[in-house]
PDB file of C-alpha atoms in Angstrom:
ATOM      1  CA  UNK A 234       0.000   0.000   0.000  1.00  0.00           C
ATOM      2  CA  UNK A 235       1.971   3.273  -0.927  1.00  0.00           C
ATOM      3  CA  UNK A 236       0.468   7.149  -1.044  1.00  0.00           C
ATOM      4  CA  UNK A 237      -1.490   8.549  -3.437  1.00  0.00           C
ATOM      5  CA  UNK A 238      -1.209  12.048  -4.665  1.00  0.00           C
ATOM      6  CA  UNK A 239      -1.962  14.491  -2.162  1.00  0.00           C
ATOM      7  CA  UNK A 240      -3.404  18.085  -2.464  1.00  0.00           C
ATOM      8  CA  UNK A 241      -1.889  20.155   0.696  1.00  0.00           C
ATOM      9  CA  UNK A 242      -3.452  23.304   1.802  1.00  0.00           C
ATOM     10  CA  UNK A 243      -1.551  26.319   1.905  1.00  0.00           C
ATOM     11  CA  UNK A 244      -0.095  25.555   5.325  1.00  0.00           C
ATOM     12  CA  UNK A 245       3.988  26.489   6.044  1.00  0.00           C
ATOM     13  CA  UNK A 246       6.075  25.471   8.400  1.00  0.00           C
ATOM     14  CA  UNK A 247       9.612  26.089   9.024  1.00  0.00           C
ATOM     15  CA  UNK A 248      11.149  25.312  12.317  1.00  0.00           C
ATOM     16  CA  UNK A 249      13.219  27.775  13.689  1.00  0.00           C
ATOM     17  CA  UNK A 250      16.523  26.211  14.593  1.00  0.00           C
ATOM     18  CA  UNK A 251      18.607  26.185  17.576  1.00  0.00           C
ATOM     19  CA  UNK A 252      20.893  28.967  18.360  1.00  0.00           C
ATOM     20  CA  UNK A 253      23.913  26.928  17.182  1.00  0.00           C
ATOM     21  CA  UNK A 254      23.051  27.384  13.662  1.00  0.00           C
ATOM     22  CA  UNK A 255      26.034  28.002  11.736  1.00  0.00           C
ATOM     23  CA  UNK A 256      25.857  30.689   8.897  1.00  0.00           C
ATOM     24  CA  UNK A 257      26.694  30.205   5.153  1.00  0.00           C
ATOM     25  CA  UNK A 258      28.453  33.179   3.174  1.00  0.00           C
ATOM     26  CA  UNK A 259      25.146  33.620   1.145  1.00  0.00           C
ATOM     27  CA  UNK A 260      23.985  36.381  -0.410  1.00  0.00           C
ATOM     28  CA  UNK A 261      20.935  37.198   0.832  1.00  0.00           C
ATOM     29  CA  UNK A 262      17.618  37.154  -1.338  1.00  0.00           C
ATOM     30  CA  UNK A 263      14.795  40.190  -1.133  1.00  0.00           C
ATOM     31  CA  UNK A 264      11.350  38.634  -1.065  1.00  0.00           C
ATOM     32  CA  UNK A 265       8.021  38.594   1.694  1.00  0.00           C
ATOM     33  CA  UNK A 266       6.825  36.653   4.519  1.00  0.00           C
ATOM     34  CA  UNK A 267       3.292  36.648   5.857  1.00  0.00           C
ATOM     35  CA  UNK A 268       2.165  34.050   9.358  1.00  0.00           C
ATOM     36  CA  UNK A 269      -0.667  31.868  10.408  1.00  0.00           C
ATOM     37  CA  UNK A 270      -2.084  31.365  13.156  1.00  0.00           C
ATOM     38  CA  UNK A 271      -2.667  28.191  15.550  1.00  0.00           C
ATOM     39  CA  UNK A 272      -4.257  28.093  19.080  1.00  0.00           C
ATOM     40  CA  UNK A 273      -1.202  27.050  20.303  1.00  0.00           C
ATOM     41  CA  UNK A 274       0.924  29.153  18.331  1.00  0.00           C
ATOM     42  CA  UNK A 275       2.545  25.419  16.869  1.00  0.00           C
ATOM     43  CA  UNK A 276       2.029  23.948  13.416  1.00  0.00           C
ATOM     44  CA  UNK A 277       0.089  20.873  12.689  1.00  0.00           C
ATOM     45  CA  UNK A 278       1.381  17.215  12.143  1.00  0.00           C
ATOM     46  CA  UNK A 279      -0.388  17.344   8.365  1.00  0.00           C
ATOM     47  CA  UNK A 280       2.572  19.080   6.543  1.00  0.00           C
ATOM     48  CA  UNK A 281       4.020  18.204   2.476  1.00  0.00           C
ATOM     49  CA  UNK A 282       6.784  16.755   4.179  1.00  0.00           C
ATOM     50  CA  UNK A 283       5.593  14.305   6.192  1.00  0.00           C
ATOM     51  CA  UNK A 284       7.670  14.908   9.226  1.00  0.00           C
ATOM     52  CA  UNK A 285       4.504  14.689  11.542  1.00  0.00           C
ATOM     53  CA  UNK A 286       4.864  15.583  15.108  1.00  0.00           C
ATOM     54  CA  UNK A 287       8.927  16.557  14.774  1.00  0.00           C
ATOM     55  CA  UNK A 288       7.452  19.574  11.883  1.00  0.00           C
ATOM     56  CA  UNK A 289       5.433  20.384  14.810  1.00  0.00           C
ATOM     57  CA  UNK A 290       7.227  20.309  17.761  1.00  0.00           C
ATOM     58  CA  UNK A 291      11.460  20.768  17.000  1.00  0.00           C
ATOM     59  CA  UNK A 292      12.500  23.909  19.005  1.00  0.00           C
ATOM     60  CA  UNK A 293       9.398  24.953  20.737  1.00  0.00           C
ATOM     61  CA  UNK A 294       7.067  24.776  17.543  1.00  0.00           C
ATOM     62  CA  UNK A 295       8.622  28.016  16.344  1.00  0.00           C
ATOM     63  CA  UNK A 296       8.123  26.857  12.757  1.00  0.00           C
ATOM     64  CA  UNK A 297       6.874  28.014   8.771  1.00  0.00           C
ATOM     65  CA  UNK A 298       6.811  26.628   5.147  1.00  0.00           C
ATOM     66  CA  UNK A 299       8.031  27.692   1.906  1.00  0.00           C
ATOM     67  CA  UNK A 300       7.012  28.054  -1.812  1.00  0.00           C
ATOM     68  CA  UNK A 301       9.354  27.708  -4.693  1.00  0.00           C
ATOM     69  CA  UNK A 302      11.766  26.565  -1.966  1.00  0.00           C
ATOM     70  CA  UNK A 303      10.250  23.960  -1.642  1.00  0.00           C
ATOM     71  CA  UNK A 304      11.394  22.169  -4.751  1.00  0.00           C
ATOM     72  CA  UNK A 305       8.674  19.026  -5.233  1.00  0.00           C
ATOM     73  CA  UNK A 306      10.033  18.225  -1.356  1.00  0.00           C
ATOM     74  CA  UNK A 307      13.793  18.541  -2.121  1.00  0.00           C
ATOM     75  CA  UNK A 308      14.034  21.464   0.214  1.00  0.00           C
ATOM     76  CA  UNK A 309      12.196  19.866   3.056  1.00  0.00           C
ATOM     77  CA  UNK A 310      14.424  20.211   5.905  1.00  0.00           C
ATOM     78  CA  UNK A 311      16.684  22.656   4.726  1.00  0.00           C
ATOM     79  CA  UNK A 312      17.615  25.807   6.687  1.00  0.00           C
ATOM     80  CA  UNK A 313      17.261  29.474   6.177  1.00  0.00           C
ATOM     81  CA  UNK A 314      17.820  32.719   8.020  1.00  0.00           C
ATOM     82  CA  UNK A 315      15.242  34.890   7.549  1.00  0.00           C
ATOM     83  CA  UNK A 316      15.543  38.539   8.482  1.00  0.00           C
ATOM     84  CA  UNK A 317      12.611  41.560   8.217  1.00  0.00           C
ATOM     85  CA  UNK A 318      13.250  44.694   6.674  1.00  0.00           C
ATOM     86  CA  UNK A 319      11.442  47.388   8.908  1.00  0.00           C
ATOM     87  CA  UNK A 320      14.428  48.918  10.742  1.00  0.00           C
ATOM     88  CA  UNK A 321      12.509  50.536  13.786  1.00  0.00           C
ATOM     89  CA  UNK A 322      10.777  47.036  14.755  1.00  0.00           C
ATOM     90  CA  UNK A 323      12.854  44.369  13.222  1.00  0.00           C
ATOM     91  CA  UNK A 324      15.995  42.455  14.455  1.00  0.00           C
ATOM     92  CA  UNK A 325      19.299  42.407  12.253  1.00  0.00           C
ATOM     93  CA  UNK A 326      19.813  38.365  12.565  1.00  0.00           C
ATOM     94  CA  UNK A 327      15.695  37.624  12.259  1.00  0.00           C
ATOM     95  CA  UNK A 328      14.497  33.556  12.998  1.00  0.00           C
ATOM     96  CA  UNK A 329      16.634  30.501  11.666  1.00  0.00           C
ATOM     97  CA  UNK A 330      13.722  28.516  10.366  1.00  0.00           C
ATOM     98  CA  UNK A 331      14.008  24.742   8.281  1.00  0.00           C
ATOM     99  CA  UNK A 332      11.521  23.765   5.778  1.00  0.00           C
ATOM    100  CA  UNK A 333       8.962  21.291   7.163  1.00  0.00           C
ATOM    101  CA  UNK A 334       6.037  22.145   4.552  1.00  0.00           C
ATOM    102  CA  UNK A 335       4.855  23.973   1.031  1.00  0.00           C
ATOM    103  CA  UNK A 336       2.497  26.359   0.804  1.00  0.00           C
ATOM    104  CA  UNK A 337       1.643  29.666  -0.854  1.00  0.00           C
ATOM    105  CA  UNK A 338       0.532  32.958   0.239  1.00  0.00           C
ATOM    106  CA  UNK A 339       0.483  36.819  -0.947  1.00  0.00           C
ATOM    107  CA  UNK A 340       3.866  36.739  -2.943  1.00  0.00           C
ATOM    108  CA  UNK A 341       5.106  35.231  -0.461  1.00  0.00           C
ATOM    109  CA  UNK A 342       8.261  32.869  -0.365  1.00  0.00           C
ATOM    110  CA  UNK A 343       7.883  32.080   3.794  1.00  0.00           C
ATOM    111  CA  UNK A 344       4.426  31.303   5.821  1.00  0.00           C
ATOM    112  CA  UNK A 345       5.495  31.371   9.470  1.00  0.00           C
ATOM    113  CA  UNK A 346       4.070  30.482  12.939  1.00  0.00           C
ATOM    114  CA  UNK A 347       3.544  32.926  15.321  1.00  0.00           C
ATOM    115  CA  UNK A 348       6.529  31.935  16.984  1.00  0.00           C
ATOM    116  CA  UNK A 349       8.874  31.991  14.443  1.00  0.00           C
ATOM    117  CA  UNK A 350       7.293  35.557  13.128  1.00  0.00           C
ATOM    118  CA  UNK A 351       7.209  37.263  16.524  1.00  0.00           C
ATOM    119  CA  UNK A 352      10.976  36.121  16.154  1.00  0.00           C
ATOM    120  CA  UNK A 353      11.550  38.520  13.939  1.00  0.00           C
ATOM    121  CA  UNK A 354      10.910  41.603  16.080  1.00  0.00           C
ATOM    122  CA  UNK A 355      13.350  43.653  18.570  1.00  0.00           C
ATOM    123  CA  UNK A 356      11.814  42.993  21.986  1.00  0.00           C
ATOM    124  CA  UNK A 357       8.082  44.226  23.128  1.00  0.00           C
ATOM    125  CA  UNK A 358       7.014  45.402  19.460  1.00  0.00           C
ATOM    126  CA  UNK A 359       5.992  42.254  18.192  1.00  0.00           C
ATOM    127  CA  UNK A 360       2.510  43.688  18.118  1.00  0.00           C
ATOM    128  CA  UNK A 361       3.750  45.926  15.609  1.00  0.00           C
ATOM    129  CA  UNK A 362       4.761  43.535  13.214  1.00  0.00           C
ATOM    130  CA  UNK A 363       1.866  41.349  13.305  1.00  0.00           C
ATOM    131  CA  UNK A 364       0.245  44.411  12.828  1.00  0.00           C
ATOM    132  CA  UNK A 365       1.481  44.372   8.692  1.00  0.00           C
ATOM    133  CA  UNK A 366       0.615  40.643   8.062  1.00  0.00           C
ATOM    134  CA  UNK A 367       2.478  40.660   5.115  1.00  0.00           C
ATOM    135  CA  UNK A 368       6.363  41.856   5.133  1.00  0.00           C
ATOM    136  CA  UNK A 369       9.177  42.413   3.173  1.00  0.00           C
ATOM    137  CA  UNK A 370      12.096  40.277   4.326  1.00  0.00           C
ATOM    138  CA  UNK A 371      15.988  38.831   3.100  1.00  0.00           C
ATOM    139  CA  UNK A 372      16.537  35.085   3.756  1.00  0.00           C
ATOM    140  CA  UNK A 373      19.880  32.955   2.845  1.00  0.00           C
ATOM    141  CA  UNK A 374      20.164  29.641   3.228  1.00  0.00           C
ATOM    142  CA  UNK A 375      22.497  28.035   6.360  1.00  0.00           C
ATOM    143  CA  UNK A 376      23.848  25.210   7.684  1.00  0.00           C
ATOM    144  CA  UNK A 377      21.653  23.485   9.965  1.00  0.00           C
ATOM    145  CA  UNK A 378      23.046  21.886  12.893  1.00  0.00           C
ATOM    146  CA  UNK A 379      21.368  19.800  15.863  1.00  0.00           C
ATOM    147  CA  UNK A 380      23.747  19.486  19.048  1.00  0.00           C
ATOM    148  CA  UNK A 381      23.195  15.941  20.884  1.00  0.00           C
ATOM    149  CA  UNK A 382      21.679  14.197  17.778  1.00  0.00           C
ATOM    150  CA  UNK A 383      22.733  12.393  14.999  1.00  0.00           C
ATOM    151  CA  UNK A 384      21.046  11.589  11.859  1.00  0.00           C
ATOM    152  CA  UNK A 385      17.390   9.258  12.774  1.00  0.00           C
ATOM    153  CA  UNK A 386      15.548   7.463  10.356  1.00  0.00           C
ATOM    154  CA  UNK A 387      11.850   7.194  10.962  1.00  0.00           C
ATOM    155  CA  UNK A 388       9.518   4.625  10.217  1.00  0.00           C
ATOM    156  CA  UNK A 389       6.460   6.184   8.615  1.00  0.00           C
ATOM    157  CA  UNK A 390       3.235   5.525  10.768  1.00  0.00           C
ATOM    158  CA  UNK A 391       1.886   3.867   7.246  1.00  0.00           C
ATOM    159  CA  UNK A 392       4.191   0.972   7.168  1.00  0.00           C
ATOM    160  CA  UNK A 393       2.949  -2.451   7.617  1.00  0.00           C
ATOM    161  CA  UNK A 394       5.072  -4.615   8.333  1.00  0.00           C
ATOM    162  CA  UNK A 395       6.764  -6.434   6.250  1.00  0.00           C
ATOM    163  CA  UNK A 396       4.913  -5.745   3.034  1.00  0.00           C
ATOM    164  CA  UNK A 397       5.316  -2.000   2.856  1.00  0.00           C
ATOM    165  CA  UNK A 398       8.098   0.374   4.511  1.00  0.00           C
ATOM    166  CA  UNK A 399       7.714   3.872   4.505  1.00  0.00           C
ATOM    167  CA  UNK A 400      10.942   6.498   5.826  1.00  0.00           C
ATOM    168  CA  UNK A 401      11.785  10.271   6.527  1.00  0.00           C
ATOM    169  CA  UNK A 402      14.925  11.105   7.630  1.00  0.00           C
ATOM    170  CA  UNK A 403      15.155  13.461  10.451  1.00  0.00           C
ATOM    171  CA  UNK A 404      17.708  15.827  12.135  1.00  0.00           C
ATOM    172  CA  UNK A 405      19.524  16.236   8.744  1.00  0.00           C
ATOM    173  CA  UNK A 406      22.699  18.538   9.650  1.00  0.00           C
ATOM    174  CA  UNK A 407      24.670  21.111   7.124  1.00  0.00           C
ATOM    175  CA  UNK A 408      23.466  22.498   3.979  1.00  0.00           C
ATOM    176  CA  UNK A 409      22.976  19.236   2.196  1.00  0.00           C
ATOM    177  CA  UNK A 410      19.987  17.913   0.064  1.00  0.00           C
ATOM    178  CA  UNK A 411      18.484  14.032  -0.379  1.00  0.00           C
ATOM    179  CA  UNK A 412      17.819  13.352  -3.657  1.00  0.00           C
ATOM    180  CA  UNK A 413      17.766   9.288  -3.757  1.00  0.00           C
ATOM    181  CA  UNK A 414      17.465   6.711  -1.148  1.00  0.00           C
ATOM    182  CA  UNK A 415      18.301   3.068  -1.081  1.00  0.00           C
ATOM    183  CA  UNK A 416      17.911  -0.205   0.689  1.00  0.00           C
ATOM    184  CA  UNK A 417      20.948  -3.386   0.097  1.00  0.00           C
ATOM    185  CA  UNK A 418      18.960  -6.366  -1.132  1.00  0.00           C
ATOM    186  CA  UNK A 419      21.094  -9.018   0.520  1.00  0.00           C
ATOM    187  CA  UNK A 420      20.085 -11.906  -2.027  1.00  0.00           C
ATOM    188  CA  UNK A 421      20.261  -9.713  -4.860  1.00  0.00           C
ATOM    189  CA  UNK A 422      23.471  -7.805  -3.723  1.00  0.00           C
ATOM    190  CA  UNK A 423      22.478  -4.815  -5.138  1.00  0.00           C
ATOM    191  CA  UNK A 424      21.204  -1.377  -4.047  1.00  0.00           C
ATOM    192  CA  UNK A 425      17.606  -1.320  -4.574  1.00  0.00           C
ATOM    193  CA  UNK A 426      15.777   2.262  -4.697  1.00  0.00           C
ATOM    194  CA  UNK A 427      12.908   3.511  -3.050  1.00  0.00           C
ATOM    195  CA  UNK A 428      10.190   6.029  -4.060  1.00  0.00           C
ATOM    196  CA  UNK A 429       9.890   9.341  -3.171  1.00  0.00           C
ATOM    197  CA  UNK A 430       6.406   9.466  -2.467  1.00  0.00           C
ATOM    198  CA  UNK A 431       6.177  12.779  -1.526  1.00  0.00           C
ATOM    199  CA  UNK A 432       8.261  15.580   0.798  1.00  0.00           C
ATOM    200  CA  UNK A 433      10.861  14.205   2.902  1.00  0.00           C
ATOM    201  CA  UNK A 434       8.894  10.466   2.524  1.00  0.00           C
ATOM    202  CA  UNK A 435      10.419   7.549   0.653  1.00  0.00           C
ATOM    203  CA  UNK A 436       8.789   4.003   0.478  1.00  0.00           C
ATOM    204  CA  UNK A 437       8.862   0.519  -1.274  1.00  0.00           C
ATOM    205  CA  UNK A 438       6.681  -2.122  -0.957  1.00  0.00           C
ATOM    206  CA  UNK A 439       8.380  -5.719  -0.213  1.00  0.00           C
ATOM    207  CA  UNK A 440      11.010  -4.724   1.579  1.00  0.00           C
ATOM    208  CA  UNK A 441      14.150  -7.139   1.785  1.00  0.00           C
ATOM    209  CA  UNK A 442      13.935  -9.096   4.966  1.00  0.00           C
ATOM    210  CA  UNK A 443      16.452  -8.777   8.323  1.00  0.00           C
ATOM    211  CA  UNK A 444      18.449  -5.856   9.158  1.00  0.00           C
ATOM    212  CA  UNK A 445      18.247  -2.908   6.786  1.00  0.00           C
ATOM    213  CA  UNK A 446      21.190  -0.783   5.844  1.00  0.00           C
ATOM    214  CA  UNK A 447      20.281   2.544   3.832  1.00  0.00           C
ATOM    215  CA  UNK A 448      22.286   4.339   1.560  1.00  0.00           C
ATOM    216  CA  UNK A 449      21.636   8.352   0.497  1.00  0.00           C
ATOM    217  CA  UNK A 450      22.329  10.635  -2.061  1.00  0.00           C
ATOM    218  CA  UNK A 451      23.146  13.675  -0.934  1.00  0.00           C
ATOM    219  CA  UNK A 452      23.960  17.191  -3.020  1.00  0.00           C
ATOM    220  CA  UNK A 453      25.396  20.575  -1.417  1.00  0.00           C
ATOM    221  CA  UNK A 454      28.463  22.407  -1.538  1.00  0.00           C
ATOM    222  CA  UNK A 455      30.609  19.396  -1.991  1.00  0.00           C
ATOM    223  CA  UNK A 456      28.907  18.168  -5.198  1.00  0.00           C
ATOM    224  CA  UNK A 457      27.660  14.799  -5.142  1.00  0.00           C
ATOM    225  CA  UNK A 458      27.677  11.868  -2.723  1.00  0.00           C
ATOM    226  CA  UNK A 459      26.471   8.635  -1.777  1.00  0.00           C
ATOM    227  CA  UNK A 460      26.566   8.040   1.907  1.00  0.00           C
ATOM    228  CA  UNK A 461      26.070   5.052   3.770  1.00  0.00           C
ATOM    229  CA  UNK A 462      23.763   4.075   6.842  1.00  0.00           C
ATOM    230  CA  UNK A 463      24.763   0.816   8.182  1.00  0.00           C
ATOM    231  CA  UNK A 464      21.968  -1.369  10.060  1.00  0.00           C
ATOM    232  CA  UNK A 465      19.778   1.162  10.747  1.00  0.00           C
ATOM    233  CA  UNK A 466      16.363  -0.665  10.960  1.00  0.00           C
ATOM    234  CA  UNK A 467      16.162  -3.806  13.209  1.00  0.00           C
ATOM    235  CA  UNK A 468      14.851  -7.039  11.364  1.00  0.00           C
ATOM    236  CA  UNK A 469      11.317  -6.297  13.380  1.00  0.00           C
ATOM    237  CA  UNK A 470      11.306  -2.981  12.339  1.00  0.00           C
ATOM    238  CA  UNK A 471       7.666  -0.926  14.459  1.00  0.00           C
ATOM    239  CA  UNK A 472       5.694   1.395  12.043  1.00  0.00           C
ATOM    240  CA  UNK A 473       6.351   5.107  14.233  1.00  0.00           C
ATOM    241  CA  UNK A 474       9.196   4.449  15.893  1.00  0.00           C
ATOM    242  CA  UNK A 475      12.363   5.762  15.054  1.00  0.00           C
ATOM    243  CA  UNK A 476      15.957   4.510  14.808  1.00  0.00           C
ATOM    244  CA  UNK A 477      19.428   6.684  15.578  1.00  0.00           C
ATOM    245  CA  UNK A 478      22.477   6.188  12.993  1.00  0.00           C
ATOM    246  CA  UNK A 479      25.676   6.627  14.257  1.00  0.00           C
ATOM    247  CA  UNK A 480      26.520   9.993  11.345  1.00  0.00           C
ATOM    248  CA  UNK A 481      25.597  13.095  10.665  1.00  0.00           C
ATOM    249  CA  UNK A 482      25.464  14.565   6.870  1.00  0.00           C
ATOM    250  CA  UNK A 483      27.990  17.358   7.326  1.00  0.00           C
TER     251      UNK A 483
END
């Protein structure tokens, strides 16, 4: 049983990253950023990239989506600084925000939470920002970084095991971007690919049986490159849970 197309509603999120961020020697790009709202001021675990309740949740739910950044879920989990342009009400380093969804709003290439656009402010005029809804900002793209955790591979809560095996990789460090995944086919010996079904999610149906060991194809600064994940998903592998490698794509 894999996905089927989905339509996603015009819902962002972005999760605004730890203070360790490291920044990239980017130019920055002019564009605009608008908000929504939630009742807890946190996205919701429905976004185009599939990272459920971690899209939701990572750093305090400060969070947001993207448009053309997007890139047909490519960009999910990439990072950004993103910076307003009012000089009397907005900071000069802005939120550090990664892409956990796509959406679309007035021209806009960012849709933040409330957290992530009250971020955006100097202190106690956050009112005043909120006040535009729609601003004109400058974003560049950074390294992400996640102190205390490696790279996790989740099992998608639509896996059954063992017909079907869905994954998103989480916690995805530096400026990289996954572009393939595979499984080793023991019997086979051979590198067998999955499907990007959509976002951040890659599946297959009939899995190879045992222990799992993953290989990715990652692009960024460095060009291209295949790295390895070595017995990453136990033989009984549980549909939700989620598994720590021993790397980080740097």
């Amino acid at each position: 049983m894999g996905f089927a197309p989905k339509s996603y509603c015009s819902l962002l999120y972005v999760l605004v990253l730890l203070p360790a961020l490291c920044y990239s020697q980017d130019t920055f790009v002019s564009s605009r950023a608008t908000y929504y709202g939630s009742p807890d001021c946190l996205g919701t675990p429905t976004g185009a990239c599939g990272f459920g309740d971690y899209g939701r949740t990572v750093n305090d739910g400060s969070v947001s989506g993207v448009s053309r950044l997007y890139r047909n879920g490519t960009g999910c989990g990439g990072c950004y600084q993103v910076r307003c342009k009012i000089p009397q009400i907005c900071t000069e380093d802005g939120a550090r925000v990664v892409v956990t969804d796509y959406g679309e709003g007035d021209k806009t290439d960012f849709i933040l939470s409330t957290r992530a656009y009250a971020r955006l402010a100097r202190p106690n005029v956050a009112s005043e920002l909120f006040a535009y809804g729609v601003v004109d900002i400058e974003y560049r793209r950074i390294s992400c970084q996640y102190p205390g955790y490696n790279l996790m591979v989740k099992v998608h809560e639509n896996s059954r095991f063992p017909d079907y095996l869905a994954i998103i990789i989480l916690y995805q460090a530096g400026q990289n971007d996954i572009t393939a995944v595979e499984v080793w086919q023991v019997d086979c010996q051979q590198w067998r690919g999955l499907r990007n079904a959509y976002g951040a999610v890659w599946d297959m149906s009939s899995p190879p049986t045992g222990a799992l060991n993953f290989r990715v194809q990652v692009t960024g600064r460095s060009g291209l490159k295949w790295v390895q994940l070595s017995n990453v998903l136990p033989s009984e592998w549980k549909a939700g849970a989620a598994y720590e490698t021993t790397i980080q794509l740097t």
